[in-house]
């Protein structure tokens, strides 16, 4: 560890000991973690929970080992470049200290790939090359403006592939290859005097050249392909180089560190696993309420907390790495059936009655698992605090308890996480590590001194130095008495012998008035001054006793450095153990949530099917007294002309349920949106690696994308109307959906003018487009209030493979008499399509009268509901009855094309009589037989005949 500046202290006699303490820098001095203002970096505060207790705040600080603030070096930074239709990018995860790369690949004109990467990475800073495509820059700029991050255009020279490769090869992760690995590759029969026969032999011959740049570059070039295939990806290489350059500059500003790229903490380089992840965009995450950050009530605070969201109810993690991994899983649900089933097996194991107590013990012990990779990184930099060492010891203790508890689990033969954790938590290694740290560090003295101190009996020289240092008061007192006998009384009224680290031993006497001259020292009123002398005796003490405090600090640094070298031997093993513990933390968190909310394990299958029995909305059921569960069933590929499509020429709707498209209708506020969202959430939860679902049972196939048009995120920063935003979401679904996709459409087209039916036409066109895909039709759930499309046979149930369902309601009169058990009961589609066209004549489907009331049953049933009952819903939710009745009356006139009757309401009695007279004249004129009149007046034109009539 580097030596820091020791503290200054002073000991004196004369009745008391005077000391002046300055915090030491063995670990690190107190500094401001925030970076200064920079033209390229924006400062931002870390989002933390507010409204928590003091104990929770202390726990958060202790868990990370640092003051909870975010520096520029800890922000998520993404660099990307796009040229000639190809894209390459990279971003850095500061929690896992990992660089994720996306090798050069084709990008479409809509930039769907980079949008997906931006949504998954959620960067705080985004950089791109000045030679990138303008449209690509606009996509990055719009995303960062919407998320509140920083977007910068950097010079193209920062994105040169050659520079990027040089910067990558300078990483310690790649360049610092242990010599044992080189020797293992060399031939065993090569003698010391033999000529090198391979590159490994040549490099082994150079192993004594410490820090040889050629050796380091060769190691890095060999190992780069082990992490990512980016040699043939110039855009990706340039992006990585720009990323590393930005990180090194941000780190230098934050830490005043000049180590450059070589000093960055990079644990791994990984390719972004898009192929194994479900694509779910920001709109879908927002609509399904996966995450919800609530801002602090004060506009002067940037603190946030997690609101009512799926992440909020599932997050029972105990570690920082576990919470980060949980967020990563929620952002990138898996599409690997094997991975999903393995994680489901683990959660099922933890939920067994005989394992519940053990699972609770495991989860409790995870509180002691700190972010060890981050602690080791701080130790490597020589800035370790006492809390960092304590966190490392806590990790060893809790890991041993965790390992013992794992052995008490039952039925773990098919649970890979248990075996993986038992292998990662090496009991002998952890005991050795914890014992070595505890035996070396004096915790009490370290806390009192504010630095890491060494226990007694570890080093004899250190013990002798501390013995002299602690007994120096008596030595100084004896020397001061002896010197005072030699000093004349009129020369000094008092005398002290003091010790200053780095200055040594000094004689201190008060300053006499005669020593003060015009050119001498000026003393302020009320101040006293002393003079320090270095006599021959003081010099002898400096020589024989020495500078004690710096010597003690230096020796302790050497001992702790030796301890650190022993610890770093287990660096890779400890990092792997922490990653596995984070995975276990997420598993136990999901098991706890599944047990608390009654979730059931879904049956995952290769078949592309969605079959949910008694499904529930995981958030809605928490905020209502009673939640009504519902079923859902769709299959993929049941479009027009496909083998999977059923015979659509059926007479009963019940036989039409095996389709890929489901259209839900019903009254306003009857629960259609909740139904659509719960279907999407159940499918999403099943693929978040390990989560059970809120349903009695579910058989689910793998979904590669969830695309939604549910909620419109309007903003004054968007130069788009609400309808344009909806069209963007629909366009994304049309262009990117596959047979494995799940699409949710809630009232598509509602933002258009109803009189021209553009919205209804758009809704029908989208559904027909999906149906016409045939065997490539995705799974679609849609809800609408466009009832005319069914009555006019625009969506003909007899010709389209669409399942129609509705939300049931109960209709009663004001006296409590049952008017209709369900609007949809008499609306069986195939039973009488003509009755649907004339539904107002049918008692079961007629509009409600003012004396009737509606009760929502929130239950899904087959069939259509052709009335939204908007007027009654308006009354229920506070609209004055007279306004609701008026709206219902106008709506009836509009539907019967008698809107002109509204003009009669404004006429006076005189105007009404004049209108009646004019109406009589018109009727007589229309009844006039003009042909007969012309026959009677042969040779005359119509004009002449009219002139004659008018003349009369």
mmCIF file of N, CA and C in Angstrom, residues 48-144:
data_model
loop_
_atom_site.group_PDB
_atom_site.id
_atom_site.type_symbol
_atom_site.label_atom_id
_atom_site.label_comp_id
_atom_site.label_asym_id
_atom_site.label_seq_id
_atom_site.Cartn_x
_atom_site.Cartn_y
_atom_site.Cartn_z
ATOM 1 N N UNK A 48 -31.572 7.845 -3.896
ATOM 2 C CA UNK A 48 -31.643 6.981 -2.725
ATOM 3 C C UNK A 48 -33.062 7.010 -2.202
ATOM 4 N N UNK A 49 -33.332 6.080 -1.342
ATOM 5 C CA UNK A 49 -34.657 6.030 -0.733
ATOM 6 C C UNK A 49 -34.819 7.168 0.258
ATOM 7 N N UNK A 50 -36.016 7.726 0.289
ATOM 8 C CA UNK A 50 -36.294 8.738 1.279
ATOM 9 C C UNK A 50 -37.450 8.245 2.136
ATOM 10 N N UNK A 51 -37.530 8.845 3.295
ATOM 11 C CA UNK A 51 -38.568 8.421 4.212
ATOM 12 C C UNK A 51 -38.184 7.223 5.030
ATOM 13 N N UNK A 52 -36.913 6.818 5.031
ATOM 14 C CA UNK A 52 -36.465 5.666 5.802
ATOM 15 C C UNK A 52 -35.934 6.125 7.135
ATOM 16 N N UNK A 53 -35.792 5.185 8.043
ATOM 17 C CA UNK A 53 -35.307 5.488 9.374
ATOM 18 C C UNK A 53 -33.809 5.673 9.357
ATOM 19 N N UNK A 54 -33.305 6.197 10.480
ATOM 20 C CA UNK A 54 -31.868 6.398 10.593
ATOM 21 C C UNK A 54 -31.130 5.083 10.550
ATOM 22 N N UNK A 55 -31.727 4.041 11.131
ATOM 23 C CA UNK A 55 -31.055 2.744 11.121
ATOM 24 C C UNK A 55 -30.904 2.230 9.702
ATOM 25 N N UNK A 56 -31.928 2.451 8.873
ATOM 26 C CA UNK A 56 -31.835 1.991 7.491
ATOM 27 C C UNK A 56 -30.768 2.753 6.741
ATOM 28 N N UNK A 57 -30.638 4.055 7.022
ATOM 29 C CA UNK A 57 -29.605 4.831 6.362
ATOM 30 C C UNK A 57 -28.231 4.337 6.733
ATOM 31 N N UNK A 58 -28.038 4.009 8.024
ATOM 32 C CA UNK A 58 -26.748 3.499 8.443
ATOM 33 C C UNK A 58 -26.464 2.159 7.797
ATOM 34 N N UNK A 59 -27.502 1.331 7.637
ATOM 35 C CA UNK A 59 -27.293 0.015 7.041
ATOM 36 C C UNK A 59 -26.881 0.144 5.578
ATOM 37 N N UNK A 60 -27.473 1.101 4.875
ATOM 38 C CA UNK A 60 -27.117 1.292 3.481
ATOM 39 C C UNK A 60 -25.671 1.740 3.362
ATOM 40 N N UNK A 61 -25.249 2.633 4.248
ATOM 41 C CA UNK A 61 -23.879 3.114 4.178
ATOM 42 C C UNK A 61 -22.899 2.005 4.512
ATOM 43 N N UNK A 62 -23.208 1.189 5.509
ATOM 44 C CA UNK A 62 -22.293 0.130 5.909
ATOM 45 C C UNK A 62 -22.226 -0.969 4.858
ATOM 46 N N UNK A 63 -23.349 -1.181 4.155
ATOM 47 C CA UNK A 63 -23.372 -2.252 3.169
ATOM 48 C C UNK A 63 -22.462 -1.956 1.997
ATOM 49 N N UNK A 64 -22.372 -0.718 1.601
ATOM 50 C CA UNK A 64 -21.525 -0.376 0.478
ATOM 51 C C UNK A 64 -20.113 -0.072 0.896
ATOM 52 N N UNK A 65 -19.916 0.251 2.181
ATOM 53 C CA UNK A 65 -18.581 0.562 2.641
ATOM 54 C C UNK A 65 -18.169 1.972 2.299
ATOM 55 N N UNK A 66 -19.069 2.798 1.748
ATOM 56 C CA UNK A 66 -18.739 4.152 1.382
ATOM 57 C C UNK A 66 -19.923 5.052 1.682
ATOM 58 N N UNK A 67 -19.651 6.334 1.684
ATOM 59 C CA UNK A 67 -20.735 7.273 1.812
ATOM 60 C C UNK A 67 -21.609 7.181 0.574
ATOM 61 N N UNK A 68 -22.946 7.079 0.729
ATOM 62 C CA UNK A 68 -23.807 6.829 -0.428
ATOM 63 C C UNK A 68 -23.956 8.043 -1.322
ATOM 64 N N UNK A 69 -22.942 8.324 -2.130
ATOM 65 C CA UNK A 69 -23.004 9.359 -3.136
ATOM 66 C C UNK A 69 -22.509 8.793 -4.447
ATOM 67 N N UNK A 70 -22.955 9.363 -5.528
ATOM 68 C CA UNK A 70 -22.587 8.894 -6.850
ATOM 69 C C UNK A 70 -21.613 9.861 -7.478
ATOM 70 N N UNK A 71 -20.464 9.365 -7.885
ATOM 71 C CA UNK A 71 -19.493 10.179 -8.592
ATOM 72 C C UNK A 71 -19.640 9.924 -10.079
ATOM 73 N N UNK A 72 -18.966 10.761 -10.873
ATOM 74 C CA UNK A 72 -19.017 10.586 -12.313
ATOM 75 C C UNK A 72 -18.408 9.262 -12.723
ATOM 76 N N UNK A 73 -17.412 8.787 -11.954
ATOM 77 C CA UNK A 73 -16.786 7.509 -12.278
ATOM 78 C C UNK A 73 -17.719 6.335 -12.026
ATOM 79 N N UNK A 74 -18.809 6.514 -11.254
ATOM 80 C CA UNK A 74 -19.727 5.440 -10.935
ATOM 81 C C UNK A 74 -20.977 5.457 -11.810
ATOM 82 N N UNK A 75 -21.066 6.390 -12.744
ATOM 83 C CA UNK A 75 -22.214 6.442 -13.628
ATOM 84 C C UNK A 75 -22.106 5.367 -14.703
ATOM 85 N N UNK A 76 -23.260 4.958 -15.207
ATOM 86 C CA UNK A 76 -23.290 4.005 -16.313
ATOM 87 C C UNK A 76 -23.047 4.792 -17.597
ATOM 88 N N UNK A 77 -21.966 4.468 -18.283
ATOM 89 C CA UNK A 77 -21.591 5.178 -19.505
ATOM 90 C C UNK A 77 -21.696 4.224 -20.687
ATOM 91 N N UNK A 78 -22.285 4.697 -21.784
ATOM 92 C CA UNK A 78 -22.431 3.908 -23.000
ATOM 93 C C UNK A 78 -21.842 4.679 -24.169
ATOM 94 N N UNK A 79 -21.045 4.005 -24.971
ATOM 95 C CA UNK A 79 -20.496 4.591 -26.190
ATOM 96 C C UNK A 79 -20.980 3.754 -27.366
ATOM 97 N N UNK A 80 -21.331 4.434 -28.451
ATOM 98 C CA UNK A 80 -21.882 3.731 -29.605
ATOM 99 C C UNK A 80 -21.541 4.498 -30.871
ATOM 100 N N UNK A 81 -21.449 3.764 -31.953
ATOM 101 C CA UNK A 81 -21.173 4.373 -33.254
ATOM 102 C C UNK A 81 -21.949 3.602 -34.317
ATOM 103 N N UNK A 82 -22.435 4.324 -35.303
ATOM 104 C CA UNK A 82 -23.226 3.723 -36.370
ATOM 105 C C UNK A 82 -22.825 4.350 -37.696
ATOM 106 N N UNK A 83 -22.389 3.516 -38.636
ATOM 107 C CA UNK A 83 -21.993 3.993 -39.956
ATOM 108 C C UNK A 83 -22.434 2.979 -41.006
ATOM 109 N N UNK A 84 -23.056 3.504 -42.063
ATOM 110 C CA UNK A 84 -23.448 2.686 -43.207
ATOM 111 C C UNK A 84 -24.312 1.488 -42.798
ATOM 112 N N UNK A 85 -25.228 1.722 -41.874
ATOM 113 C CA UNK A 85 -26.187 0.689 -41.508
ATOM 114 C C UNK A 85 -25.675 -0.359 -40.550
ATOM 115 N N UNK A 86 -24.469 -0.159 -40.001
ATOM 116 C CA UNK A 86 -23.934 -1.096 -39.014
ATOM 117 C C UNK A 86 -23.675 -0.357 -37.716
ATOM 118 N N UNK A 87 -23.829 -1.084 -36.610
ATOM 119 C CA UNK A 87 -23.732 -0.475 -35.289
ATOM 120 C C UNK A 87 -22.819 -1.303 -34.406
ATOM 121 N N UNK A 88 -22.079 -0.638 -33.550
ATOM 122 C CA UNK A 88 -21.278 -1.280 -32.510
ATOM 123 C C UNK A 88 -21.310 -0.414 -31.276
ATOM 124 N N UNK A 89 -21.372 -1.004 -30.109
ATOM 125 C CA UNK A 89 -21.468 -0.203 -28.896
ATOM 126 C C UNK A 89 -20.879 -0.968 -27.716
ATOM 127 N N UNK A 90 -20.708 -0.254 -26.613
ATOM 128 C CA UNK A 90 -20.194 -0.837 -25.367
ATOM 129 C C UNK A 90 -20.679 0.025 -24.216
ATOM 130 N N UNK A 91 -20.906 -0.603 -23.062
ATOM 131 C CA UNK A 91 -21.224 0.176 -21.874
ATOM 132 C C UNK A 91 -20.622 -0.497 -20.651
ATOM 133 N N UNK A 92 -20.440 0.300 -19.597
ATOM 134 C CA UNK A 92 -19.748 -0.137 -18.384
ATOM 135 C C UNK A 92 -20.720 -0.171 -17.224
ATOM 136 N N UNK A 93 -20.747 -1.314 -16.533
ATOM 137 C CA UNK A 93 -21.569 -1.491 -15.332
ATOM 138 C C UNK A 93 -20.682 -1.265 -14.118
ATOM 139 N N UNK A 94 -20.822 -0.138 -13.392
ATOM 140 C CA UNK A 94 -19.926 0.144 -12.262
ATOM 141 C C UNK A 94 -20.163 -0.751 -11.063
ATOM 142 N N UNK A 95 -21.326 -1.393 -10.964
ATOM 143 C CA UNK A 95 -21.592 -2.278 -9.833
ATOM 144 C C UNK A 95 -20.835 -3.594 -9.997
ATOM 145 N N UNK A 96 -20.904 -4.180 -11.180
ATOM 146 C CA UNK A 96 -20.232 -5.437 -11.431
ATOM 147 C C UNK A 96 -18.846 -5.250 -12.032
ATOM 148 N N UNK A 97 -18.477 -3.980 -12.293
ATOM 149 C CA UNK A 97 -17.170 -3.675 -12.887
ATOM 150 C C UNK A 97 -16.967 -4.484 -14.169
ATOM 151 N N UNK A 98 -17.972 -4.471 -15.026
ATOM 152 C CA UNK A 98 -17.963 -5.269 -16.241
ATOM 153 C C UNK A 98 -18.270 -4.376 -17.435
ATOM 154 N N UNK A 99 -17.544 -4.605 -18.527
ATOM 155 C CA UNK A 99 -17.813 -3.926 -19.783
ATOM 156 C C UNK A 99 -18.626 -4.870 -20.666
ATOM 157 N N UNK A 100 -19.796 -4.423 -21.093
ATOM 158 C CA UNK A 100 -20.635 -5.191 -22.004
ATOM 159 C C UNK A 100 -20.485 -4.609 -23.404
ATOM 160 N N UNK A 101 -20.276 -5.479 -24.377
ATOM 161 C CA UNK A 101 -20.028 -5.035 -25.742
ATOM 162 C C UNK A 101 -21.051 -5.657 -26.675
ATOM 163 N N UNK A 102 -21.375 -4.934 -27.720
ATOM 164 C CA UNK A 102 -22.228 -5.422 -28.803
ATOM 165 C C UNK A 102 -21.406 -5.359 -30.078
ATOM 166 N N UNK A 103 -20.890 -6.490 -30.555
ATOM 167 C CA UNK A 103 -20.072 -6.478 -31.782
ATOM 168 C C UNK A 103 -20.852 -5.917 -32.964
ATOM 169 N N UNK A 104 -20.099 -5.471 -33.974
ATOM 170 C CA UNK A 104 -20.706 -4.837 -35.141
ATOM 171 C C UNK A 104 -21.794 -5.726 -35.729
ATOM 172 N N UNK A 105 -22.952 -5.152 -35.932
ATOM 173 C CA UNK A 105 -24.072 -5.892 -36.485
ATOM 174 C C UNK A 105 -24.949 -4.952 -37.284
ATOM 175 N N UNK A 106 -25.838 -5.524 -38.073
ATOM 176 C CA UNK A 106 -26.704 -4.721 -38.936
ATOM 177 C C UNK A 106 -27.781 -4.036 -38.098
ATOM 178 N N UNK A 107 -28.069 -2.794 -38.452
ATOM 179 C CA UNK A 107 -29.119 -2.033 -37.787
ATOM 180 C C UNK A 107 -30.121 -1.573 -38.836
ATOM 181 N N UNK A 108 -31.413 -1.641 -38.511
ATOM 182 C CA UNK A 108 -32.412 -1.215 -39.485
ATOM 183 C C UNK A 108 -32.584 0.297 -39.445
ATOM 184 N N UNK A 109 -33.387 0.803 -40.342
ATOM 185 C CA UNK A 109 -33.521 2.253 -40.461
ATOM 186 C C UNK A 109 -34.272 2.880 -39.296
ATOM 187 N N UNK A 110 -34.960 2.055 -38.508
ATOM 188 C CA UNK A 110 -35.688 2.569 -37.351
ATOM 189 C C UNK A 110 -34.861 2.526 -36.075
ATOM 190 N N UNK A 111 -33.630 1.960 -36.152
ATOM 191 C CA UNK A 111 -32.716 1.885 -35.014
ATOM 192 C C UNK A 111 -33.344 1.173 -33.822
ATOM 193 N N UNK A 112 -34.012 0.077 -34.099
ATOM 194 C CA UNK A 112 -34.655 -0.693 -33.033
ATOM 195 C C UNK A 112 -33.629 -1.338 -32.110
ATOM 196 N N UNK A 113 -32.481 -1.755 -32.648
ATOM 197 C CA UNK A 113 -31.490 -2.442 -31.832
ATOM 198 C C UNK A 113 -30.874 -1.509 -30.801
ATOM 199 N N UNK A 114 -30.456 -0.324 -31.220
ATOM 200 C CA UNK A 114 -29.835 0.595 -30.266
ATOM 201 C C UNK A 114 -30.865 1.074 -29.244
ATOM 202 N N UNK A 115 -32.122 1.167 -29.640
ATOM 203 C CA UNK A 115 -33.159 1.533 -28.670
ATOM 204 C C UNK A 115 -33.285 0.456 -27.603
ATOM 205 N N UNK A 116 -33.214 -0.803 -28.024
ATOM 206 C CA UNK A 116 -33.285 -1.896 -27.057
ATOM 207 C C UNK A 116 -32.083 -1.871 -26.126
ATOM 208 N N UNK A 117 -30.893 -1.615 -26.675
ATOM 209 C CA UNK A 117 -29.688 -1.553 -25.842
ATOM 210 C C UNK A 117 -29.785 -0.397 -24.852
ATOM 211 N N UNK A 118 -30.261 0.745 -25.297
ATOM 212 C CA UNK A 118 -30.396 1.898 -24.409
ATOM 213 C C UNK A 118 -31.380 1.613 -23.281
ATOM 214 N N UNK A 119 -32.462 0.933 -23.595
ATOM 215 C CA UNK A 119 -33.460 0.629 -22.571
ATOM 216 C C UNK A 119 -32.925 -0.383 -21.568
ATOM 217 N N UNK A 120 -32.103 -1.315 -22.015
ATOM 218 C CA UNK A 120 -31.566 -2.321 -21.108
ATOM 219 C C UNK A 120 -30.432 -1.756 -20.269
ATOM 220 N N UNK A 121 -29.551 -0.956 -20.879
ATOM 221 C CA UNK A 121 -28.395 -0.426 -20.144
ATOM 222 C C UNK A 121 -28.773 0.738 -19.245
ATOM 223 N N UNK A 122 -29.783 1.530 -19.621
ATOM 224 C CA UNK A 122 -30.187 2.729 -18.877
ATOM 225 C C UNK A 122 -28.981 3.589 -18.530
ATOM 226 N N UNK A 123 -28.240 4.089 -19.536
ATOM 227 C CA UNK A 123 -27.007 4.832 -19.244
ATOM 228 C C UNK A 123 -27.278 6.223 -18.704
ATOM 229 N N UNK A 124 -26.342 6.708 -17.889
ATOM 230 C CA UNK A 124 -26.367 8.096 -17.428
ATOM 231 C C UNK A 124 -25.646 9.014 -18.404
ATOM 232 N N UNK A 125 -24.647 8.490 -19.100
ATOM 233 C CA UNK A 125 -23.861 9.249 -20.069
ATOM 234 C C UNK A 125 -23.777 8.429 -21.343
ATOM 235 N N UNK A 126 -24.028 9.059 -22.488
ATOM 236 C CA UNK A 126 -23.930 8.394 -23.784
ATOM 237 C C UNK A 126 -23.028 9.219 -24.693
ATOM 238 N N UNK A 127 -22.055 8.553 -25.300
ATOM 239 C CA UNK A 127 -21.095 9.202 -26.190
ATOM 240 C C UNK A 127 -21.187 8.561 -27.566
ATOM 241 N N UNK A 128 -21.001 9.367 -28.599
ATOM 242 C CA UNK A 128 -20.959 8.840 -29.949
ATOM 243 C C UNK A 128 -19.952 9.613 -30.770
ATOM 244 N N UNK A 129 -19.595 9.056 -31.910
ATOM 245 C CA UNK A 129 -18.578 9.656 -32.761
ATOM 246 C C UNK A 129 -19.171 10.791 -33.593
ATOM 247 N N UNK A 130 -18.339 11.744 -33.920
ATOM 248 C CA UNK A 130 -18.793 12.875 -34.739
ATOM 249 C C UNK A 130 -19.109 12.445 -36.165
ATOM 250 N N UNK A 131 -18.630 11.277 -36.587
ATOM 251 C CA UNK A 131 -18.911 10.768 -37.924
ATOM 252 C C UNK A 131 -20.055 9.764 -37.946
ATOM 253 N N UNK A 132 -20.736 9.590 -36.847
ATOM 254 C CA UNK A 132 -21.891 8.701 -36.821
ATOM 255 C C UNK A 132 -23.032 9.308 -37.624
ATOM 256 N N UNK A 133 -23.952 8.452 -38.055
ATOM 257 C CA UNK A 133 -25.094 8.918 -38.838
ATOM 258 C C UNK A 133 -25.924 9.919 -38.044
ATOM 259 N N UNK A 134 -26.427 10.934 -38.744
ATOM 260 C CA UNK A 134 -27.211 11.971 -38.074
ATOM 261 C C UNK A 134 -28.471 11.409 -37.434
ATOM 262 N N UNK A 135 -29.137 10.498 -38.123
ATOM 263 C CA UNK A 135 -30.359 9.901 -37.560
ATOM 264 C C UNK A 135 -30.037 9.112 -36.299
ATOM 265 N N UNK A 136 -28.905 8.450 -36.309
ATOM 266 C CA UNK A 136 -28.470 7.694 -35.135
ATOM 267 C C UNK A 136 -28.224 8.638 -33.957
ATOM 268 N N UNK A 137 -27.566 9.776 -34.238
ATOM 269 C CA UNK A 137 -27.349 10.770 -33.176
ATOM 270 C C UNK A 137 -28.669 11.268 -32.611
ATOM 271 N N UNK A 138 -29.650 11.474 -33.478
ATOM 272 C CA UNK A 138 -30.944 11.969 -33.006
ATOM 273 C C UNK A 138 -31.620 10.965 -32.080
ATOM 274 N N UNK A 139 -31.482 9.669 -32.386
ATOM 275 C CA UNK A 139 -32.070 8.639 -31.520
ATOM 276 C C UNK A 139 -31.410 8.679 -30.140
ATOM 277 N N UNK A 140 -30.087 8.764 -30.105
ATOM 278 C CA UNK A 140 -29.383 8.822 -28.828
ATOM 279 C C UNK A 140 -29.757 10.081 -28.054
ATOM 280 N N UNK A 141 -29.807 11.203 -28.760
ATOM 281 C CA UNK A 141 -30.114 12.472 -28.090
ATOM 282 C C UNK A 141 -31.524 12.458 -27.516
ATOM 283 N N UNK A 142 -32.483 11.954 -28.279
ATOM 284 C CA UNK A 142 -33.866 11.920 -27.794
ATOM 285 C C UNK A 142 -33.996 11.021 -26.566
ATOM 286 N N UNK A 143 -33.321 9.868 -26.589
ATOM 287 C CA UNK A 143 -33.412 8.955 -25.438
ATOM 288 C C UNK A 143 -32.803 9.589 -24.196
ATOM 289 N N UNK A 144 -31.653 10.226 -24.317
ATOM 290 C CA UNK A 144 -31.006 10.817 -23.153
ATOM 291 C C UNK A 144 -31.776 12.037 -22.653
#
